[in-house]
PDB file of C-alpha atoms and ligand atoms in Angstrom:
ATOM      1  CA  MET A   1     -86.562 129.802 117.384  1.00  0.00           C
ATOM      2  CA  ALA A   2     -87.942 126.048 115.260  1.00  0.00           C
ATOM      3  CA  ASP A   3     -90.899 126.465 113.818  1.00  0.00           C
ATOM      4  CA  HIS A   4     -93.615 124.423 115.868  1.00  0.00           C
ATOM      5  CA  ARG A   5     -96.097 122.066 114.389  1.00  0.00           C
ATOM      6  CA  LYS A   6     -99.406 122.473 115.443  1.00  0.00           C
ATOM      7  CA  PHE A   7    -100.844 120.170 117.957  1.00  0.00           C
ATOM      8  CA  VAL A   8    -104.345 120.428 118.693  1.00  0.00           C
ATOM      9  CA  SER A   9    -105.790 118.573 121.942  1.00  0.00           C
ATOM     10  CA  GLY A  10    -108.435 116.431 121.888  1.00  0.00           C
ATOM     11  CA  ILE A  11    -110.583 113.870 123.737  1.00  0.00           C
ATOM     12  CA  VAL A  12    -112.710 111.979 121.154  1.00  0.00           C
ATOM     13  CA  PRO A  13    -110.806 109.801 118.876  1.00  0.00           C
ATOM     14  CA  PRO A  14    -112.071 109.174 115.503  1.00  0.00           C
ATOM     15  CA  GLU A  15    -114.033 105.659 115.187  1.00  0.00           C
ATOM     16  CA  VAL A  16    -111.594 104.219 112.423  1.00  0.00           C
ATOM     17  CA  ARG A  17    -107.959 104.827 112.349  1.00  0.00           C
ATOM     18  CA  SER A  18    -106.505 104.373 108.780  1.00  0.00           C
ATOM     19  CA  GLU A  19    -103.460 106.337 108.642  1.00  0.00           C
ATOM     20  CA  PRO A  20    -100.471 106.086 110.891  1.00  0.00           C
ATOM     21  CA  SER A  21    -100.357 107.786 114.184  1.00  0.00           C
ATOM     22  CA  TRP A  22     -97.707 108.891 116.592  1.00  0.00           C
ATOM     23  CA  TRP A  23     -98.081 106.400 119.632  1.00  0.00           C
ATOM     24  CA  PHE A  24     -96.282 107.453 122.734  1.00  0.00           C
ATOM     25  CA  ILE A  25     -96.101 104.125 124.811  1.00  0.00           C
ATOM     26  CA  PHE A  26     -95.386 104.130 128.517  1.00  0.00           C
ATOM     27  CA  GLN A  27     -93.806 101.255 130.929  1.00  0.00           C
ATOM     28  CA  GLU A  28     -94.107 102.983 134.218  1.00  0.00           C
ATOM     29  CA  ASN A  29     -92.920 106.654 133.151  1.00  0.00           C
ATOM     30  CA  LYS A  30     -90.621 105.634 130.411  1.00  0.00           C
ATOM     31  CA  LEU A  31     -91.259 106.323 126.865  1.00  0.00           C
ATOM     32  CA  LEU A  32     -90.700 103.855 124.369  1.00  0.00           C
ATOM     33  CA  ILE A  33     -88.395 105.161 121.486  1.00  0.00           C
ATOM     34  CA  ASP A  34     -87.429 103.853 117.915  1.00  0.00           C
ATOM     35  CA  GLN A  35     -83.781 104.641 118.016  1.00  0.00           C
ATOM     36  CA  SER A  36     -81.391 104.053 114.760  1.00  0.00           C
ATOM     37  CA  PRO A  37     -78.038 104.935 114.933  1.00  0.00           C
ATOM     38  CA  GLU A  38     -78.783 108.464 113.192  1.00  0.00           C
ATOM     39  CA  SER A  39     -81.709 109.636 114.784  1.00  0.00           C
ATOM     40  CA  VAL A  40     -84.428 108.668 117.872  1.00  0.00           C
ATOM     41  CA  THR A  41     -88.086 108.866 117.078  1.00  0.00           C
ATOM     42  CA  LEU A  42     -91.290 107.358 118.108  1.00  0.00           C
ATOM     43  CA  PRO A  43     -93.448 104.178 116.619  1.00  0.00           C
ATOM     44  CA  PHE A  44     -95.585 105.818 113.810  1.00  0.00           C
ATOM     45  CA  LEU A  45     -98.294 102.832 113.047  1.00  0.00           C
ATOM     46  CA  ILE A  46    -101.618 102.256 112.454  1.00  0.00           C
ATOM     47  CA  ASP A  47    -102.194  99.799 114.754  1.00  0.00           C
ATOM     48  CA  LEU A  48     -99.683  99.060 117.845  1.00  0.00           C
ATOM     49  CA  ASN A  49    -100.510  95.284 116.844  1.00  0.00           C
ATOM     50  CA  GLU A  50     -97.638  95.869 114.143  1.00  0.00           C
ATOM     51  CA  LEU A  51     -95.205  95.601 117.537  1.00  0.00           C
ATOM     52  CA  GLY A  52     -96.878  92.850 119.195  1.00  0.00           C
ATOM     53  CA  LEU A  53     -97.224  94.934 122.479  1.00  0.00           C
ATOM     54  CA  ILE A  54     -99.866  94.337 125.097  1.00  0.00           C
ATOM     55  CA  VAL A  55    -101.601  97.663 125.986  1.00  0.00           C
ATOM     56  CA  ILE A  56    -103.061  97.974 129.595  1.00  0.00           C
ATOM     57  CA  ARG A  57    -104.372 101.239 128.897  1.00  0.00           C
ATOM     58  CA  GLN A  58    -104.855 103.637 126.162  1.00  0.00           C
ATOM     59  CA  ASN A  59    -105.825 107.507 125.768  1.00  0.00           C
ATOM     60  CA  TYR A  60    -106.326 109.387 122.919  1.00  0.00           C
ATOM     61  CA  LEU A  61    -104.416 112.697 122.834  1.00  0.00           C
ATOM     62  CA  GLY A  62    -105.159 115.003 120.004  1.00  0.00           C
ATOM     63  CA  GLN A  63    -103.605 115.924 116.567  1.00  0.00           C
ATOM     64  CA  LEU A  64    -100.313 117.092 115.574  1.00  0.00           C
ATOM     65  CA  ASP A  65    -100.572 118.140 112.108  1.00  0.00           C
ATOM     66  CA  ASN A  66    -103.408 116.159 111.582  1.00  0.00           C
ATOM     67  CA  ARG A  67    -101.726 113.001 112.551  1.00  0.00           C
ATOM     68  CA  LEU A  68    -103.235 111.142 115.269  1.00  0.00           C
ATOM     69  CA  CYS A  69    -101.269 110.861 118.816  1.00  0.00           C
ATOM     70  CA  TYR A  70    -102.356 108.255 121.361  1.00  0.00           C
ATOM     71  CA  ALA A  71    -100.584 107.504 124.564  1.00  0.00           C
ATOM     72  CA  ALA A  72    -100.565 103.846 125.806  1.00  0.00           C
ATOM     73  CA  GLU A  73     -99.209 102.160 128.948  1.00  0.00           C
ATOM     74  CA  VAL A  74     -97.919  98.245 128.771  1.00  0.00           C
ATOM     75  CA  ALA A  75     -97.415  96.116 131.306  1.00  0.00           C
ATOM     76  CA  GLU A  76     -94.104  96.107 133.799  1.00  0.00           C
ATOM     77  CA  GLY A  77     -91.784  93.636 132.503  1.00  0.00           C
ATOM     78  CA  THR A  78     -92.413  94.214 129.026  1.00  0.00           C
ATOM     79  CA  ILE A  79     -89.624  93.592 126.301  1.00  0.00           C
ATOM     80  CA  PRO A  80     -89.091  96.442 123.968  1.00  0.00           C
ATOM     81  CA  PRO A  81     -89.611  95.433 120.025  1.00  0.00           C
ATOM     82  CA  VAL A  82     -86.048  95.105 118.880  1.00  0.00           C
ATOM     83  CA  GLY A  83     -84.380  98.526 117.787  1.00  0.00           C
ATOM     84  CA  MET A  84     -86.595 100.082 120.546  1.00  0.00           C
ATOM     85  CA  ALA A  85     -85.800 100.648 123.935  1.00  0.00           C
ATOM     86  CA  PHE A  86     -87.715 102.500 127.255  1.00  0.00           C
ATOM     87  CA  GLU A  87     -86.260 105.540 128.412  1.00  0.00           C
ATOM     88  CA  GLY A  88     -86.969 108.240 130.982  1.00  0.00           C
ATOM     89  CA  LEU A  89     -88.129 111.646 129.496  1.00  0.00           C
ATOM     90  CA  ARG A  90     -85.212 113.538 130.784  1.00  0.00           C
ATOM     91  CA  GLN A  91     -82.869 111.241 128.816  1.00  0.00           C
ATOM     92  CA  VAL A  92     -84.941 111.776 125.711  1.00  0.00           C
ATOM     93  CA  TYR A  93     -84.759 115.407 125.790  1.00  0.00           C
ATOM     94  CA  GLY A  94     -82.495 116.957 123.122  1.00  0.00           C
ATOM     95  CA  ARG A  95     -82.743 113.583 120.990  1.00  0.00           C
ATOM     96  CA  LEU A  96     -86.172 113.346 120.120  1.00  0.00           C
ATOM     97  CA  ASP A  97     -87.772 116.144 117.989  1.00  0.00           C
ATOM     98  CA  GLU A  98     -89.023 118.814 120.085  1.00  0.00           C
ATOM     99  CA  ASP A  99     -92.905 118.729 119.202  1.00  0.00           C
ATOM    100  CA  LEU A 100     -93.282 114.943 120.044  1.00  0.00           C
ATOM    101  CA  PHE A 101     -91.064 115.519 123.470  1.00  0.00           C
ATOM    102  CA  TRP A 102     -93.596 118.001 124.689  1.00  0.00           C
ATOM    103  CA  ILE A 103     -96.754 115.859 123.565  1.00  0.00           C
ATOM    104  CA  ALA A 104     -94.997 112.695 125.487  1.00  0.00           C
ATOM    105  CA  ALA A 105     -94.735 115.075 128.334  1.00  0.00           C
ATOM    106  CA  ARG A 106     -98.571 115.663 127.997  1.00  0.00           C
ATOM    107  CA  ALA A 107     -99.090 112.111 127.358  1.00  0.00           C
ATOM    108  CA  VAL A 108     -96.972 110.679 130.476  1.00  0.00           C
ATOM    109  CA  GLN A 109     -98.883 112.940 132.637  1.00  0.00           C
ATOM    110  CA  ILE A 110    -102.405 111.902 131.068  1.00  0.00           C
ATOM    111  CA  ILE A 111    -101.062 107.907 131.564  1.00  0.00           C
ATOM    112  CA  ASP A 112    -100.320 108.486 135.268  1.00  0.00           C
ATOM    113  CA  TRP A 113    -103.729 110.051 135.851  1.00  0.00           C
ATOM    114  CA  ASP A 114    -105.626 107.342 134.190  1.00  0.00           C
ATOM    115  CA  ARG A 115    -103.643 104.978 136.205  1.00  0.00           C
ATOM    116  CA  THR A 116    -103.524 106.532 139.445  1.00  0.00           C
ATOM    117  CA  HIS A 117    -107.372 107.438 139.295  1.00  0.00           C
ATOM    118  CA  GLN A 118    -109.655 104.048 138.818  1.00  0.00           C
ATOM    119  CA  PHE A 119    -111.648 104.609 142.051  1.00  0.00           C
ATOM    120  CA  CYS A 120    -113.431 107.653 143.560  1.00  0.00           C
ATOM    121  CA  GLY A 121    -111.657 109.222 146.281  1.00  0.00           C
ATOM    122  CA  ARG A 122    -114.794 109.625 148.206  1.00  0.00           C
ATOM    123  CA  CYS A 123    -116.837 106.583 147.774  1.00  0.00           C
ATOM    124  CA  GLY A 124    -114.442 104.049 146.198  1.00  0.00           C
ATOM    125  CA  VAL A 125    -116.556 102.688 143.651  1.00  0.00           C
ATOM    126  CA  PRO A 126    -114.834 102.440 140.057  1.00  0.00           C
ATOM    127  CA  LEU A 127    -114.765 105.814 138.232  1.00  0.00           C
ATOM    128  CA  ARG A 128    -116.037 106.033 134.591  1.00  0.00           C
ATOM    129  CA  THR A 129    -114.401 108.144 131.977  1.00  0.00           C
ATOM    130  CA  LYS A 130    -116.297 111.212 130.811  1.00  0.00           C
ATOM    131  CA  PRO A 131    -116.405 110.644 126.846  1.00  0.00           C
ATOM    132  CA  ASP A 132    -116.599 114.437 126.328  1.00  0.00           C
ATOM    133  CA  GLU A 133    -113.937 115.758 128.386  1.00  0.00           C
ATOM    134  CA  ARG A 134    -110.619 114.804 130.069  1.00  0.00           C
ATOM    135  CA  ALA A 135    -112.128 113.773 133.344  1.00  0.00           C
ATOM    136  CA  LYS A 136    -113.692 110.763 135.022  1.00  0.00           C
ATOM    137  CA  VAL A 137    -116.802 110.845 137.313  1.00  0.00           C
ATOM    138  CA  CYS A 138    -118.339 108.769 139.830  1.00  0.00           C
ATOM    139  CA  PRO A 139    -121.036 106.850 139.081  1.00  0.00           C
ATOM    140  CA  GLN A 140    -122.512 106.723 142.477  1.00  0.00           C
ATOM    141  CA  CYS A 141    -121.714 110.363 144.273  1.00  0.00           C
ATOM    142  CA  GLY A 142    -120.856 112.153 141.017  1.00  0.00           C
ATOM    143  CA  LEU A 143    -117.520 113.579 142.085  1.00  0.00           C
ATOM    144  CA  LEU A 144    -115.432 114.720 138.949  1.00  0.00           C
ATOM    145  CA  HIS A 145    -111.871 113.492 139.123  1.00  0.00           C
ATOM    146  CA  PHE A 146    -109.392 115.816 136.460  1.00  0.00           C
ATOM    147  CA  PRO A 147    -105.660 115.206 135.949  1.00  0.00           C
ATOM    148  CA  ARG A 148    -103.896 116.369 138.557  1.00  0.00           C
ATOM    149  CA  LEU A 149    -101.447 119.618 137.946  1.00  0.00           C
ATOM    150  CA  ALA A 150     -99.394 121.461 140.760  1.00  0.00           C
ATOM    151  CA  PRO A 151     -98.354 124.821 139.914  1.00  0.00           C
ATOM    152  CA  ALA A 152     -95.074 125.798 141.100  1.00  0.00           C
ATOM    153  CA  ILE A 153     -93.604 129.210 141.002  1.00  0.00           C
ATOM    154  CA  ILE A 154     -90.130 129.907 139.649  1.00  0.00           C
ATOM    155  CA  VAL A 155     -88.190 133.232 139.812  1.00  0.00           C
ATOM    156  CA  LEU A 156     -84.904 134.615 138.930  1.00  0.00           C
ATOM    157  CA  VAL A 157     -84.217 137.332 141.400  1.00  0.00           C
ATOM    158  CA  GLU A 158     -81.384 140.196 140.149  1.00  0.00           C
ATOM    159  CA  ARG A 159     -79.220 142.724 141.956  1.00  0.00           C
ATOM    160  CA  GLY A 160     -77.589 144.943 139.241  1.00  0.00           C
ATOM    161  CA  ASN A 161     -75.246 142.962 137.327  1.00  0.00           C
ATOM    162  CA  GLN A 162     -75.720 139.765 139.654  1.00  0.00           C
ATOM    163  CA  LEU A 163     -78.191 136.985 140.145  1.00  0.00           C
ATOM    164  CA  LEU A 164     -79.535 134.793 143.164  1.00  0.00           C
ATOM    165  CA  LEU A 165     -78.671 131.169 142.514  1.00  0.00           C
ATOM    166  CA  ALA A 166     -79.092 128.416 145.382  1.00  0.00           C
ATOM    167  CA  ARG A 167     -78.195 124.641 145.469  1.00  0.00           C
ATOM    168  CA  SER A 168     -81.035 122.411 146.828  1.00  0.00           C
ATOM    169  CA  ARG A 169     -79.633 119.463 148.530  1.00  0.00           C
ATOM    170  CA  HIS A 170     -81.566 117.320 145.609  1.00  0.00           C
ATOM    171  CA  PHE A 171     -79.504 118.830 142.940  1.00  0.00           C
ATOM    172  CA  MET A 172     -76.603 116.960 141.269  1.00  0.00           C
ATOM    173  CA  PRO A 173     -73.142 118.186 142.792  1.00  0.00           C
ATOM    174  CA  GLY A 174     -72.033 121.755 141.993  1.00  0.00           C
ATOM    175  CA  MET A 175     -75.448 122.512 140.362  1.00  0.00           C
ATOM    176  CA  TYR A 176     -77.374 125.633 141.441  1.00  0.00           C
ATOM    177  CA  SER A 177     -80.591 127.266 139.879  1.00  0.00           C
ATOM    178  CA  VAL A 178     -83.028 129.951 140.763  1.00  0.00           C
ATOM    179  CA  LEU A 179     -85.686 129.626 143.586  1.00  0.00           C
ATOM    180  CA  ALA A 180     -88.861 127.662 142.810  1.00  0.00           C
ATOM    181  CA  GLY A 181     -91.860 126.096 144.898  1.00  0.00           C
ATOM    182  CA  PHE A 182     -95.297 124.999 144.891  1.00  0.00           C
ATOM    183  CA  VAL A 183     -98.226 127.600 145.062  1.00  0.00           C
ATOM    184  CA  GLU A 184    -100.267 127.075 148.200  1.00  0.00           C
ATOM    185  CA  PRO A 185    -103.742 127.002 148.377  1.00  0.00           C
ATOM    186  CA  GLY A 186    -105.292 130.187 148.482  1.00  0.00           C
ATOM    187  CA  GLU A 187    -102.464 132.132 147.452  1.00  0.00           C
ATOM    188  CA  SER A 188    -101.789 134.167 144.598  1.00  0.00           C
ATOM    189  CA  LEU A 189     -98.730 133.398 142.126  1.00  0.00           C
ATOM    190  CA  GLU A 190     -97.209 136.768 143.095  1.00  0.00           C
ATOM    191  CA  GLU A 191     -97.760 135.899 147.116  1.00  0.00           C
ATOM    192  CA  ALA A 192     -96.060 132.512 146.545  1.00  0.00           C
ATOM    193  CA  VAL A 193     -93.084 134.388 144.802  1.00  0.00           C
ATOM    194  CA  VAL A 194     -92.495 136.722 147.553  1.00  0.00           C
ATOM    195  CA  ARG A 195     -93.089 133.927 150.437  1.00  0.00           C
ATOM    196  CA  GLU A 196     -90.902 131.430 148.871  1.00  0.00           C
ATOM    197  CA  VAL A 197     -87.834 133.983 148.237  1.00  0.00           C
ATOM    198  CA  LYS A 198     -88.455 135.074 151.950  1.00  0.00           C
ATOM    199  CA  GLU A 199     -88.417 131.663 153.203  1.00  0.00           C
ATOM    200  CA  GLU A 200     -85.623 130.076 150.916  1.00  0.00           C
ATOM    201  CA  VAL A 201     -83.013 132.876 151.686  1.00  0.00           C
ATOM    202  CA  GLY A 202     -84.506 135.382 153.770  1.00  0.00           C
ATOM    203  CA  ILE A 203     -84.685 138.733 151.495  1.00  0.00           C
ATOM    204  CA  GLU A 204     -87.319 140.950 150.339  1.00  0.00           C
ATOM    205  CA  ILE A 205     -87.981 141.555 146.531  1.00  0.00           C
ATOM    206  CA  LYS A 206     -89.864 144.086 144.044  1.00  0.00           C
ATOM    207  CA  ASP A 207     -90.962 144.477 140.693  1.00  0.00           C
ATOM    208  CA  ILE A 208     -92.290 140.939 140.178  1.00  0.00           C
ATOM    209  CA  LYS A 209     -92.917 140.157 136.017  1.00  0.00           C
ATOM    210  CA  TYR A 210     -94.019 137.138 134.492  1.00  0.00           C
ATOM    211  CA  PHE A 211     -91.888 135.582 132.710  1.00  0.00           C
ATOM    212  CA  GLY A 212     -93.423 132.560 131.046  1.00  0.00           C
ATOM    213  CA  SER A 213     -94.433 129.398 131.632  1.00  0.00           C
ATOM    214  CA  GLN A 214     -93.719 125.666 130.892  1.00  0.00           C
ATOM    215  CA  PRO A 215     -95.411 122.308 131.677  1.00  0.00           C
ATOM    216  CA  TRP A 216     -92.911 120.261 133.701  1.00  0.00           C
ATOM    217  CA  PRO A 217     -94.102 116.595 133.646  1.00  0.00           C
ATOM    218  CA  PHE A 218     -92.197 115.438 136.605  1.00  0.00           C
ATOM    219  CA  PRO A 219     -94.469 113.990 137.676  1.00  0.00           C
ATOM    220  CA  HIS A 220     -97.041 116.900 137.038  1.00  0.00           C
ATOM    221  CA  SER A 221     -96.136 120.510 137.559  1.00  0.00           C
ATOM    222  CA  LEU A 222     -96.702 123.563 135.690  1.00  0.00           C
ATOM    223  CA  MET A 223     -93.838 126.099 136.413  1.00  0.00           C
ATOM    224  CA  ILE A 224     -95.229 129.840 135.861  1.00  0.00           C
ATOM    225  CA  GLY A 225     -91.677 131.780 135.699  1.00  0.00           C
ATOM    226  CA  PHE A 226     -90.806 135.364 136.984  1.00  0.00           C
ATOM    227  CA  THR A 227     -88.168 137.289 137.263  1.00  0.00           C
ATOM    228  CA  ALA A 228     -87.814 139.898 140.506  1.00  0.00           C
ATOM    229  CA  ALA A 229     -85.412 142.695 141.797  1.00  0.00           C
ATOM    230  CA  TYR A 230     -83.628 142.600 145.305  1.00  0.00           C
ATOM    231  CA  ALA A 231     -85.163 144.789 147.708  1.00  0.00           C
ATOM    232  CA  GLY A 232     -83.354 144.154 150.854  1.00  0.00           C
ATOM    233  CA  GLY A 233     -82.182 142.089 153.275  1.00  0.00           C
ATOM    234  CA  GLU A 234     -79.331 139.699 153.901  1.00  0.00           C
ATOM    235  CA  ILE A 235     -79.092 136.038 152.618  1.00  0.00           C
ATOM    236  CA  SER A 236     -79.936 133.537 155.388  1.00  0.00           C
ATOM    237  CA  LEU A 237     -80.518 129.858 155.030  1.00  0.00           C
ATOM    238  CA  ASP A 238     -83.305 129.036 157.737  1.00  0.00           C
ATOM    239  CA  ASP A 239     -84.728 126.610 155.055  1.00  0.00           C
ATOM    240  CA  LYS A 240     -83.271 122.942 155.105  1.00  0.00           C
ATOM    241  CA  GLU A 241     -83.854 122.389 151.546  1.00  0.00           C
ATOM    242  CA  ILE A 242     -81.456 124.881 150.623  1.00  0.00           C
ATOM    243  CA  GLU A 243     -77.953 124.238 151.394  1.00  0.00           C
ATOM    244  CA  ASP A 244     -76.248 126.920 149.966  1.00  0.00           C
ATOM    245  CA  ALA A 245     -77.287 130.319 148.084  1.00  0.00           C
ATOM    246  CA  GLY A 246     -75.311 133.420 146.817  1.00  0.00           C
ATOM    247  CA  TRP A 247     -74.916 136.536 143.868  1.00  0.00           C
ATOM    248  CA  PHE A 248     -73.625 134.962 141.012  1.00  0.00           C
ATOM    249  CA  THR A 249     -71.824 137.550 137.932  1.00  0.00           C
ATOM    250  CA  VAL A 250     -71.929 136.503 134.516  1.00  0.00           C
ATOM    251  CA  GLU A 251     -68.182 135.647 134.834  1.00  0.00           C
ATOM    252  CA  LYS A 252     -68.647 133.526 137.606  1.00  0.00           C
ATOM    253  CA  LEU A 253     -71.576 130.920 137.021  1.00  0.00           C
ATOM    254  CA  PRO A 254     -71.722 127.575 138.774  1.00  0.00           C
ATOM    255  CA  ARG A 255     -73.064 124.718 136.833  1.00  0.00           C
ATOM    256  CA  ILE A 256     -76.546 125.509 135.746  1.00  0.00           C
ATOM    257  CA  PRO A 257     -79.459 123.285 134.827  1.00  0.00           C
ATOM    258  CA  GLY A 258     -79.856 122.157 131.341  1.00  0.00           C
ATOM    259  CA  LYS A 259     -81.650 123.616 128.332  1.00  0.00           C
ATOM    260  CA  ILE A 260     -85.026 121.678 128.904  1.00  0.00           C
ATOM    261  CA  SER A 261     -85.908 123.811 131.971  1.00  0.00           C
ATOM    262  CA  ILE A 262     -87.575 127.281 132.479  1.00  0.00           C
ATOM    263  CA  ALA A 263     -85.074 127.584 135.199  1.00  0.00           C
ATOM    264  CA  ARG A 264     -82.398 127.825 132.148  1.00  0.00           C
ATOM    265  CA  LYS A 265     -84.659 130.256 130.015  1.00  0.00           C
ATOM    266  CA  LEU A 266     -84.743 132.381 132.861  1.00  0.00           C
ATOM    267  CA  ILE A 267     -80.546 132.455 133.485  1.00  0.00           C
ATOM    268  CA  ASP A 268     -80.596 132.493 129.849  1.00  0.00           C
ATOM    269  CA  GLY A 269     -82.585 135.939 129.975  1.00  0.00           C
ATOM    270  CA  PHE A 270     -80.746 137.268 132.256  1.00  0.00           C
ATOM    271  CA  LEU A 271     -76.975 136.510 130.579  1.00  0.00           C
ATOM    272  CA  ALA A 272     -78.281 137.961 127.112  1.00  0.00           C
ATOM    273  CA  LYS A 273     -79.424 141.091 128.958  1.00  0.00           C
ATOM    274  CA  GLN A 274     -76.184 141.105 130.287  1.00  0.00           C
ATOM    275  CA  GLY A 275     -74.295 140.758 126.602  1.00  0.00           C
ATOM    276  CA  SER A 276     -73.689 137.468 127.539  1.00  0.00           C
ATOM    277  CA  PHE A 277     -74.609 133.356 127.006  1.00  0.00           C
ATOM    278  CA  HIS A 278     -73.797 130.012 128.112  1.00  0.00           C
ATOM    279  CA  GLU A 279     -73.113 127.027 126.140  1.00  0.00           C
ATOM    280  CA  ASP A 280     -74.585 123.442 126.571  1.00  0.00           C
TER     281      ASP A 280
HETATM  282 ZN1   ZN B 301    -118.064 108.747 144.444  1.00  0.00          ZN
END
């Protein structure tokens, strides 16, 4: 695994910016990348004026190895500077440095929150940004507004040398993945895991173990991964979301998600246990 540089989240930007900084610039949810034939990187500048872009909002993010990081949004229709392009985060994954990619995943969520939380949801007056935390406050009623985060569980269920994979109607043709779903208010993560598996494929599970987690900025989820073992029941698809599901061995895998996702890390973990692995 590659060494990761240290990102330290921050709220209060330094008063003066005298060194080049990383700029995570978005038009809607597309990131401005600086592309040469050899590589893809991000604007690294002291001031955004150097690119001649007009910024409609800007948020300080923190520091990556002591370099300041900023998120910014430019207006719809803005033409990218020469040699640059606006691209979706999924398209950028694997080409951009991984540390910068995951900061971009934060940046897109903070910009989206800033954009969509201009007014108080209770009384409708314009919100004020809190200077000392990632929050906005209503000057009239005091209601606090934090960035939205939607926790979702994702679970790999195994039965001996087989794993359970399912196909959502929204997937690309031929693609199967592990089960996932949003956590409901009042539910523990483990309860959500049991409910999702029961709802989506009708089986019982046991031995639920935490696997790891991953931010998923499409648009603002936090994926919390688990493994579990089959405990009983037959696969039945009542849920209209799932169009097919089944038990697969490592020798007969369908098309699976790309390496960006925790779904793939769960599947790769299972494959490794079976002494196997999967390219691309
Ligand atoms: Zn209010």
